[in-house]
Amino acid sequence: MRTTVAVYDTKPYDRESLSRVAGAEAIDWRFLDFRLGPETAHAAHGAQAVCVFVNDDAGREVLRELAGLGVRLLALRCTGFNRVDVATARELGLPVTRVPNYSPYSVAEHTVALILALNRKLHRAFGRVRELNFSLAGLEGFDLHGKTAGVIGTGRIGRIVAEILRGFGMRVLGYDASPDPQWAARHGVTYTDPPTLARESDVVTLHVPLTTETRYVVRQETLELMKPGAILVNVSRGPLIDTTALIGALKSRRLGGVALDVYEEEEGVFFEDLSGQVLEDDVLARLLTFPNVLVTAHQAFLTREALNDIASTTVENVRRLTAGEPFLEGTVL
Ligand code: NAD
């Protein structure tokens, strides 16, 4: 028996990775280039499974419609599930799976790439050299060696970041709601409380999921505690940072720089080619004017290995749905 999967918000790399993994040939793929939401849920008509990404809306209304259409699996091709109404899915008996275990190195290495690029001002140097401006004025950075990094969230990604930064010779402070003292001792990481981490770190990087407790984990008070000249990095979820407060800290010249792979209002902007169009988001427009702000559009996961892991997990869960077998352990929400 063949299963139809409606894949929302499909990009070329999704189509390619989902189609090439083993088992993909047994699935009838319906690749849709728009996101899931109340206006588009009907496009899953006739599909047994729906596959979505980070910015698809799987709220109550949408889930009810999908269940009504006979959809029997919502398969997230990402880790974070903050846009899924899990309680409603349970109520409806609609299983939701995610991909908790794709290469954490993809995101950790992008984090470090952002730290290095922002600190050494590679984003500015690149543009300058292409204009034949070989001046170094204003491109000064600092040695990471001997400085302090604060890692908020020492889960799968945060601990790899911490280990890489230890390799640079940084002192690493960690904060986590469920600390792992054995891991910390093994890697020379010191757990501390968030205010101490903010006060003492030259680089602060966020690796907690978005929850009601972590929303605006970086806000006015946090930014005021941070060392003057410190770098802030967010590759996790946009609403971990109060962007209005962040702009204030940048305007006051207190922050050394900010690197973001995620943004509070990224939906409808990130992942899209809006070149040649008018950017409606004034906050993002302001952020992009700072020379010490480096933004990538939610690309931290985008390595061959991570895409392959995501596709394999998704295809295997669809196979299990078709075969009536339990879904992969640890993937069900
Ligand atoms: P994980 O679950 O392995 O680790 C998260 C850590 O945060 C855990 O150790 C947990 O104890 C801690 N935590 C949870 N709530 C907390 C709180 N209130 N205070 C302090 N600590 C808390 O997750 P992970 O795989 O390391 O991923 C982290 C986040 O990275 C994801 O939730 C996702 O939002 C983001 N992410 C981004 C991308 C991207 O492409 N930019 C890709 C994958 C994941």
mmCIF file of C-alpha atoms in Angstrom, residues 39-166:
data_model
loop_
_atom_site.group_PDB
_atom_site.id
_atom_site.type_symbol
_atom_site.label_atom_id
_atom_site.label_comp_id
_atom_site.label_asym_id
_atom_site.label_seq_id
_atom_site.Cartn_x
_atom_site.Cartn_y
_atom_site.Cartn_z
ATOM 1 C CA GLU A 39 -6.239 28.737 4.576
ATOM 2 C CA THR A 40 -4.075 25.907 3.253
ATOM 3 C CA ALA A 41 -4.937 22.878 5.417
ATOM 4 C CA HIS A 42 -7.421 21.702 2.749
ATOM 5 C CA ALA A 43 -4.481 20.985 0.421
ATOM 6 C CA ALA A 44 -3.802 17.873 2.546
ATOM 7 C CA HIS A 45 -7.004 16.328 1.189
ATOM 8 C CA GLY A 46 -6.420 12.644 0.407
ATOM 9 C CA ALA A 47 -3.026 12.554 2.169
ATOM 10 C CA GLN A 48 -2.449 10.159 5.062
ATOM 11 C CA ALA A 49 0.456 12.158 6.442
ATOM 12 C CA VAL A 50 1.415 15.829 6.528
ATOM 13 C CA CYS A 51 5.016 16.968 6.774
ATOM 14 C CA VAL A 52 5.747 20.476 8.099
ATOM 15 C CA PHE A 53 8.650 22.728 9.089
ATOM 16 C CA VAL A 54 9.305 25.359 11.778
ATOM 17 C CA ASN A 55 7.023 28.143 10.576
ATOM 18 C CA ASP A 56 3.987 26.076 9.601
ATOM 19 C CA ASP A 57 0.917 26.749 11.720
ATOM 20 C CA ALA A 58 -0.331 23.572 13.384
ATOM 21 C CA GLY A 59 -2.714 25.270 15.797
ATOM 22 C CA ARG A 60 -6.035 23.933 17.040
ATOM 23 C CA GLU A 61 -8.137 24.915 14.037
ATOM 24 C CA VAL A 62 -5.638 23.496 11.540
ATOM 25 C CA LEU A 63 -5.190 20.216 13.418
ATOM 26 C CA ARG A 64 -8.938 19.719 13.582
ATOM 27 C CA GLU A 65 -9.216 20.241 9.856
ATOM 28 C CA LEU A 66 -6.350 17.829 9.136
ATOM 29 C CA ALA A 67 -7.904 15.151 11.355
ATOM 30 C CA GLY A 68 -11.240 15.728 9.612
ATOM 31 C CA LEU A 69 -9.540 15.160 6.237
ATOM 32 C CA GLY A 70 -8.328 11.757 7.454
ATOM 33 C CA VAL A 71 -4.693 12.721 8.052
ATOM 34 C CA ARG A 72 -3.174 10.143 10.415
ATOM 35 C CA LEU A 73 0.300 11.601 11.028
ATOM 36 C CA LEU A 74 1.788 15.078 11.404
ATOM 37 C CA ALA A 75 5.515 14.629 10.804
ATOM 38 C CA LEU A 76 7.666 17.645 11.688
ATOM 39 C CA ARG A 77 10.913 17.824 9.774
ATOM 40 C CA CYS A 78 12.521 19.842 12.579
ATOM 41 C CA THR A 79 13.252 19.646 16.308
ATOM 42 C CA GLY A 80 11.312 22.614 17.725
ATOM 43 C CA PHE A 81 7.545 22.195 17.938
ATOM 44 C CA ASN A 82 6.443 25.520 19.405
ATOM 45 C CA ARG A 83 3.915 26.064 16.556
ATOM 46 C CA VAL A 84 2.119 22.764 17.183
ATOM 47 C CA ASP A 85 -0.839 22.583 19.558
ATOM 48 C CA VAL A 86 0.256 19.270 21.057
ATOM 49 C CA ALA A 87 -2.699 19.101 23.486
ATOM 50 C CA THR A 88 -5.200 19.368 20.618
ATOM 51 C CA ALA A 89 -3.305 16.760 18.576
ATOM 52 C CA ARG A 90 -3.546 14.353 21.544
ATOM 53 C CA GLU A 91 -7.228 15.133 21.984
ATOM 54 C CA LEU A 92 -7.767 14.309 18.303
ATOM 55 C CA GLY A 93 -5.645 11.146 18.483
ATOM 56 C CA LEU A 94 -3.416 12.593 15.745
ATOM 57 C CA PRO A 95 0.162 11.438 16.289
ATOM 58 C CA VAL A 96 2.825 14.129 15.929
ATOM 59 C CA THR A 97 6.439 13.157 15.304
ATOM 60 C CA ARG A 98 9.516 15.363 15.085
ATOM 61 C CA VAL A 99 13.181 14.846 14.320
ATOM 62 C CA PRO A 100 14.901 15.233 17.674
ATOM 63 C CA ASN A 101 18.145 13.689 16.586
ATOM 64 C CA TYR A 102 19.454 15.252 13.439
ATOM 65 C CA SER A 103 23.056 16.307 13.329
ATOM 66 C CA PRO A 104 23.466 18.734 16.244
ATOM 67 C CA TYR A 105 26.859 19.548 14.733
ATOM 68 C CA SER A 106 25.078 21.394 11.914
ATOM 69 C CA VAL A 107 23.614 23.953 14.342
ATOM 70 C CA ALA A 108 26.590 24.025 16.727
ATOM 71 C CA GLU A 109 29.084 24.625 13.927
ATOM 72 C CA HIS A 110 26.921 27.396 12.438
ATOM 73 C CA THR A 111 26.850 29.021 15.882
ATOM 74 C CA VAL A 112 30.630 29.047 15.995
ATOM 75 C CA ALA A 113 30.781 30.293 12.390
ATOM 76 C CA LEU A 114 28.585 33.237 13.434
ATOM 77 C CA ILE A 115 30.716 33.993 16.499
ATOM 78 C CA LEU A 116 33.920 34.017 14.438
ATOM 79 C CA ALA A 117 32.436 35.961 11.524
ATOM 80 C CA LEU A 118 30.855 38.597 13.762
ATOM 81 C CA ASN A 119 33.891 39.016 15.984
ATOM 82 C CA ARG A 120 36.341 39.268 13.062
ATOM 83 C CA LYS A 121 33.828 41.286 11.004
ATOM 84 C CA LEU A 122 34.021 38.934 8.049
ATOM 85 C CA HIS A 123 30.603 40.079 6.814
ATOM 86 C CA ARG A 124 32.002 43.584 6.384
ATOM 87 C CA ALA A 125 35.415 42.481 5.109
ATOM 88 C CA PHE A 126 33.792 40.355 2.389
ATOM 89 C CA GLY A 127 31.763 43.275 1.046
ATOM 90 C CA ARG A 128 34.711 45.640 1.209
ATOM 91 C CA VAL A 129 37.164 43.458 -0.680
ATOM 92 C CA ARG A 130 34.634 42.884 -3.452
ATOM 93 C CA GLU A 131 34.489 46.673 -3.844
ATOM 94 C CA LEU A 132 38.310 46.724 -3.975
ATOM 95 C CA ASN A 133 38.344 48.445 -0.589
ATOM 96 C CA PHE A 134 41.289 46.811 1.117
ATOM 97 C CA SER A 135 41.262 49.084 4.180
ATOM 98 C CA LEU A 136 41.207 47.400 7.600
ATOM 99 C CA ALA A 137 39.763 50.366 9.484
ATOM 100 C CA GLY A 138 37.014 49.286 11.869
ATOM 101 C CA LEU A 139 37.607 45.559 11.395
ATOM 102 C CA GLU A 140 39.300 44.927 14.747
ATOM 103 C CA GLY A 141 38.081 41.894 16.697
ATOM 104 C CA PHE A 142 39.266 40.201 19.878
ATOM 105 C CA ASP A 143 41.002 36.895 20.636
ATOM 106 C CA LEU A 144 38.487 34.309 21.785
ATOM 107 C CA HIS A 145 41.325 32.553 23.592
ATOM 108 C CA GLY A 146 41.249 33.448 27.270
ATOM 109 C CA LYS A 147 37.792 35.087 27.061
ATOM 110 C CA THR A 148 34.572 33.776 28.632
ATOM 111 C CA ALA A 149 31.643 32.233 26.773
ATOM 112 C CA GLY A 150 28.225 31.757 28.379
ATOM 113 C CA VAL A 151 26.164 28.894 26.979
ATOM 114 C CA ILE A 152 22.485 29.058 27.944
ATOM 115 C CA GLY A 153 21.098 25.544 27.464
ATOM 116 C CA THR A 154 23.577 22.688 27.538
ATOM 117 C CA GLY A 155 21.527 20.116 25.641
ATOM 118 C CA ARG A 156 22.680 18.388 22.484
ATOM 119 C CA ILE A 157 23.617 21.555 20.586
ATOM 120 C CA GLY A 158 24.748 23.747 23.492
ATOM 121 C CA ARG A 159 27.239 21.200 24.744
ATOM 122 C CA ILE A 160 28.882 20.828 21.327
ATOM 123 C CA VAL A 161 29.210 24.615 21.125
ATOM 124 C CA ALA A 162 30.703 24.610 24.633
ATOM 125 C CA GLU A 163 33.186 21.881 23.709
ATOM 126 C CA ILE A 164 34.286 23.691 20.514
ATOM 127 C CA LEU A 165 34.731 26.966 22.409
ATOM 128 C CA ARG A 166 36.763 25.162 25.082
#
